[in-house]
Structures are given as structure tokens and as C-alpha cells.
Amino acid sequence: MGQAAEVSGVSNYAGTEEADPKKIRMVIGASSVGTVFEWYDFFIWGTLTASGILQRSFFPPGDEMLATLLAWATFAVGFAFRPLGAILFGYLGDRMGRKYTFLVTITLMGVATAGIGLIPSYATIGVAAPLLIILLRVAQGLALGGEYGGAAIYVAEHSPPGKAGFYTSFIQASVVGGFILSLAVVLMFKAMVSDADWTAWGWRMPFLFSILLLAVSLWMRLKLSESPVFKAMKEAGETTANPFKESFTYPGNLKRLFVAMFGIAAGLTVIWYTAMFSVLAFLSGPMRIDPTTAQLLAAAGALFGLVFYIATGAISDRIGRKKPIVIGYALTLLLLFPLFWLIGHAAGNGAGAPAGETFVPDAGSIALMMAAILGLMALSGLTYGSVAALLAEMFPPRIRYSSMSIPYHFGTGYFGGFLPLISAYVVAETGDPYSGLWYTWAVVAMALVVTVLWLPDRPSEELD
């Protein structure tokens, strides 16, 4: 098969297997549930950091702001190693297959997450505590670098013509599902123990809960067969000897990698993390809203916001992948600050609580905050819902796992993963709780320019 012929849609081996609706539902279900659990494992650190518990457990006492910055820096470490995981597991996925690669990634993630729950506190073992945490966050980053691309490609390569956007949107929604699950599990375990026990040891239970999630994920994914596209490539002798090298030498691929990293991954990820973690940190931090109330608000907003991801994926099958992303970027530049101002106005800019205390807002304020959070979720859905299909279509099957994973995880790992740390630092330096949003705004502006100029409506055909 010639190279030029390969870049033309999700599957160039269409028809190798009949599209069995029952099998497709199983593919989507197992891939999505596993993705929810894997992102749960990765996000549970951020969820508990936003509530303030981990900085008191694993970092030196005495300076709350420094401990918070160190906790967010540790969160960012996992993102920093996602690109390396993308290179490693992308190589294995293009050489050995999609299925077994993401079985390895989910196992590594589950074990690393449970390990965090077993690390003694800083008060017990001193600086060894954060060092061990960093090692486990590295393992999580490596695992996540291989998970997303594998799950997204696996579903895309099972999708019948004209359905890839809709079917892969469930993978996109699963990322939000991991965030929701992390909040739900935290709230569940908090309700089971006293405040004192939660602070002392209860916060460890969400990490240990990962062992159960890992068992369910492996049980479901072991039932899956290999991707029909990969099986057909292997039978035809079309797999590549070095997918990493070929990702940078394949005709036209450097441009695809550039657009995928700076136009797609960078923009969507800063919107996503702003809509999720920045909202949560903003509510429970500067706005001084009761942490449990803040978590419930963020979880409810994310849950109701899932519809935007599925709808965008389905719409992109009819109008193309580019239009929703461009519209979402443009609207983000216009609405980002007003939506956060609305949240701040509804919360009274933290004035509802005495100094050093938190408060629970009234029903009217909660309604306003929910409206703003749903607005942010809509922006995230527009820019993220169709991206799995878009990225799968951008790259040829023989190097798809590597070529999709590398720019995605470099873009999301560095632009998005460091967002909480950068935003927290900017806010600490300026004293303005809204100043951290300028980082999101600047990255989205860059992504909008790249997308408008260099992402055609049909990238799989026109970027070659």
C-alpha cells in the first residue's frame, strides 16, 4: 500500500470486519469504562490537592502557599512524563497492537495510584514522602501517555463510516467521567468517616479504591479482540518497523504533528483544565466556599456538561471536525473572563465567610454558579468532543498510535498539565484571583490562529 493512499479517513481497511452493533457497543463500553478509571487514577491527586488535604500530608508544614505550589508541581510531574509514555506505548501500539498495549497502561496506572495511598506522610518519613510520590506520578504519566491514544484509536478503527465522531466522543466524555468519578469517590469516603479520620487517614481510601477499578477494567478489556485495522495491516505486512522515526519522516506528517500539538491539543487542554480544576480551586480557594459544596458544584457541572461532548462528536460527523473547534476557541476568548466573573459575583468574591472560614452559598448563588460552570463545559465540549476522531483521521494507520499520541500528550501534558501550577503562581504574585486566567486565554489565542490557518475541514485528505 502506498504512503499517499494511507491518509484517508480512520480506516483504510474498511470492510475487513462487519460492523456488528453488539460488538461495537462492547468496544465503546469497555474502552470508555477503562478510560474513566484511568483518568480517575490520574485526577484523584488534583481533586484532593484542590481540597487542600495532600499538601498537609506530603509536604513541609508552615507555609501553606508553598505547600500548595509543591502539590500542584507534583501534579504537573505526571503530565511532564506523558509524552515519554506516548513515545513508548505508541511504539508498542503500532508494532504489537492496540489491545494489549492499553492493557499494560491501565495496569501500570492502577498499581501506581494504589501505591500513592500507601506512602507514609511527611511527618513520618520526611522528604522521602514527596520523592516517592513523584516516582509514582511519573509512572502514572507514562501510563496515561499510552492510554488515551490506544482507547481513542481502538474505538475509531471499529467505527463504521460517518460515525467516528459520535462513537469516539464517548472516549472524550470518559475523560470528564474520570474527573466526576474522582469527586464522587472522594465525597463518598468523606461521608463514611469523621472529619478527623478523613484528615488523618481517610483521604487514602480513594487511592486504594483504584485496585477495585483496575480489576473491573482488566475483566472488561480482556474480552476485547484486536482492532480490525491493525489485524489487517499485520496480515498484509503493512506494520512499520519504527513508528517513532516514521512519524517524523512520513510525507506531510511534520505539519500534521505541528497542527495537532499547537492547534488542537494545547487549546483544548487549557480550556478543559480551566473548566474542571481551575473552577474547583477557584471556588474552594479565593471564593472560600465550603470544600464539599465546591466539589458538588464542580461534579454536577461536569456531569450535566457531558452532553456537550457527545453532541459535538455527533455534529462533527455532519459538519466536519474543524468548525466546532474554531467556534469553541473564539467563544472562549470572548467568554472566559465573564464566566469566572459571574462565578465570583455569585460567590460574593469570598465575602460570604469570615476571615479564615468557608461558607455555603444560597440557592440563587448556586444557580448562577452552575450556569457559569455549564457555560465553561460547553466551551470544553465544543473544542474536545470530536478530537479523538479528528486526530485518528489525521494520521496514517501504520503510525497512527505514535503520531496521534506524541503531539497530543506533549500539548496536553505541558500546556495543560502545568496550568494549575502556573495559574496558582500568577494569582499568588498578583493577588488577583482572576489573573491566572490570562494563561488560558493566551494559549487559546495561539491555538485559534494555528487551527484557522492550517487545519482544513478534511485534514485526513488535505494535510498530506
PDB file of N, CA, C and O in Angstrom, residues 57-58 118-133 204:
ATOM      1  N   SER A  57      -0.326  16.654  53.952  1.00  0.00           N
ATOM      2  CA  SER A  57       0.110  15.290  54.243  1.00  0.00           C
ATOM      3  C   SER A  57       1.518  14.983  53.754  1.00  0.00           C
ATOM      4  O   SER A  57       2.270  14.276  54.427  1.00  0.00           O
ATOM      5  N   PHE A  58       1.872  15.511  52.584  1.00  0.00           N
ATOM      6  CA  PHE A  58       3.118  15.087  51.947  1.00  0.00           C
ATOM      7  C   PHE A  58       4.193  16.162  51.823  1.00  0.00           C
ATOM      8  O   PHE A  58       5.267  15.897  51.299  1.00  0.00           O
ATOM      9  N   LEU A 118      -0.466   4.324  49.896  1.00  0.00           N
ATOM     10  CA  LEU A 118       0.290   3.593  50.906  1.00  0.00           C
ATOM     11  C   LEU A 118       1.542   4.339  51.382  1.00  0.00           C
ATOM     12  O   LEU A 118       2.212   3.881  52.309  1.00  0.00           O
ATOM     13  N   ILE A 119       1.858   5.480  50.756  1.00  0.00           N
ATOM     14  CA  ILE A 119       3.053   6.227  51.129  1.00  0.00           C
ATOM     15  C   ILE A 119       2.851   6.908  52.487  1.00  0.00           C
ATOM     16  O   ILE A 119       1.867   7.621  52.681  1.00  0.00           O
ATOM     17  N   PRO A 120       3.767   6.716  53.437  1.00  0.00           N
ATOM     18  CA  PRO A 120       3.647   7.421  54.727  1.00  0.00           C
ATOM     19  C   PRO A 120       3.719   8.933  54.544  1.00  0.00           C
ATOM     20  O   PRO A 120       4.230   9.435  53.544  1.00  0.00           O
ATOM     21  N   SER A 121       3.255   9.657  55.528  1.00  0.00           N
ATOM     22  CA  SER A 121       3.194  11.112  55.446  1.00  0.00           C
ATOM     23  C   SER A 121       4.569  11.744  55.631  1.00  0.00           C
ATOM     24  O   SER A 121       5.531  11.086  56.050  1.00  0.00           O
ATOM     25  N   TYR A 122       4.637  13.043  55.348  1.00  0.00           N
ATOM     26  CA  TYR A 122       5.879  13.803  55.548  1.00  0.00           C
ATOM     27  C   TYR A 122       6.282  13.790  57.020  1.00  0.00           C
ATOM     28  O   TYR A 122       7.469  13.710  57.343  1.00  0.00           O
ATOM     29  N   ALA A 123       5.311  13.828  57.908  1.00  0.00           N
ATOM     30  CA  ALA A 123       5.609  13.816  59.341  1.00  0.00           C
ATOM     31  C   ALA A 123       6.273  12.513  59.764  1.00  0.00           C
ATOM     32  O   ALA A 123       7.006  12.472  60.755  1.00  0.00           O
ATOM     33  N   THR A 124       6.040  11.435  58.994  1.00  0.00           N
ATOM     34  CA  THR A 124       6.577  10.124  59.349  1.00  0.00           C
ATOM     35  C   THR A 124       7.935   9.856  58.733  1.00  0.00           C
ATOM     36  O   THR A 124       8.868   9.404  59.398  1.00  0.00           O
ATOM     37  N   ILE A 125       8.089  10.136  57.427  1.00  0.00           N
ATOM     38  CA  ILE A 125       9.347   9.777  56.748  1.00  0.00           C
ATOM     39  C   ILE A 125      10.047  10.976  56.121  1.00  0.00           C
ATOM     40  O   ILE A 125      11.022  10.833  55.382  1.00  0.00           O
ATOM     41  N   GLY A 126       9.544  12.184  56.375  1.00  0.00           N
ATOM     42  CA  GLY A 126      10.211  13.387  55.901  1.00  0.00           C
ATOM     43  C   GLY A 126      10.207  13.528  54.392  1.00  0.00           C
ATOM     44  O   GLY A 126       9.221  13.190  53.718  1.00  0.00           O
ATOM     45  N   VAL A 127      11.329  13.981  53.826  1.00  0.00           N
ATOM     46  CA  VAL A 127      11.397  14.316  52.404  1.00  0.00           C
ATOM     47  C   VAL A 127      11.235  13.093  51.518  1.00  0.00           C
ATOM     48  O   VAL A 127      10.949  13.213  50.324  1.00  0.00           O
ATOM     49  N   ALA A 128      11.403  11.898  52.087  1.00  0.00           N
ATOM     50  CA  ALA A 128      11.193  10.688  51.292  1.00  0.00           C
ATOM     51  C   ALA A 128       9.751  10.596  50.791  1.00  0.00           C
ATOM     52  O   ALA A 128       9.494  10.002  49.726  1.00  0.00           O
ATOM     53  N   ALA A 129       8.816  11.169  51.520  1.00  0.00           N
ATOM     54  CA  ALA A 129       7.404  11.098  51.126  1.00  0.00           C
ATOM     55  C   ALA A 129       7.158  11.774  49.778  1.00  0.00           C
ATOM     56  O   ALA A 129       6.648  11.133  48.847  1.00  0.00           O
ATOM     57  N   PRO A 130       7.492  13.062  49.612  1.00  0.00           N
ATOM     58  CA  PRO A 130       7.260  13.669  48.300  1.00  0.00           C
ATOM     59  C   PRO A 130       8.093  13.032  47.188  1.00  0.00           C
ATOM     60  O   PRO A 130       7.662  12.987  46.041  1.00  0.00           O
ATOM     61  N   LEU A 131       9.305  12.532  47.506  1.00  0.00           N
ATOM     62  CA  LEU A 131      10.119  11.888  46.480  1.00  0.00           C
ATOM     63  C   LEU A 131       9.455  10.606  45.964  1.00  0.00           C
ATOM     64  O   LEU A 131       9.438  10.342  44.755  1.00  0.00           O
ATOM     65  N   LEU A 132       8.911   9.813  46.877  1.00  0.00           N
ATOM     66  CA  LEU A 132       8.195   8.599  46.455  1.00  0.00           C
ATOM     67  C   LEU A 132       6.936   8.942  45.671  1.00  0.00           C
ATOM     68  O   LEU A 132       6.595   8.260  44.691  1.00  0.00           O
ATOM     69  N   ILE A 133       6.256   9.982  46.083  1.00  0.00           N
ATOM     70  CA  ILE A 133       5.062  10.423  45.355  1.00  0.00           C
ATOM     71  C   ILE A 133       5.425  10.815  43.933  1.00  0.00           C
ATOM     72  O   ILE A 133       4.728  10.469  42.963  1.00  0.00           O
ATOM     73  N   ARG A 204      -6.745   8.467  52.077  1.00  0.00           N
ATOM     74  CA  ARG A 204      -6.017   7.412  51.369  1.00  0.00           C
ATOM     75  C   ARG A 204      -6.950   6.444  50.641  1.00  0.00           C
ATOM     76  O   ARG A 204      -6.555   5.784  49.671  1.00  0.00           O
TER      77      ARG A 204
END
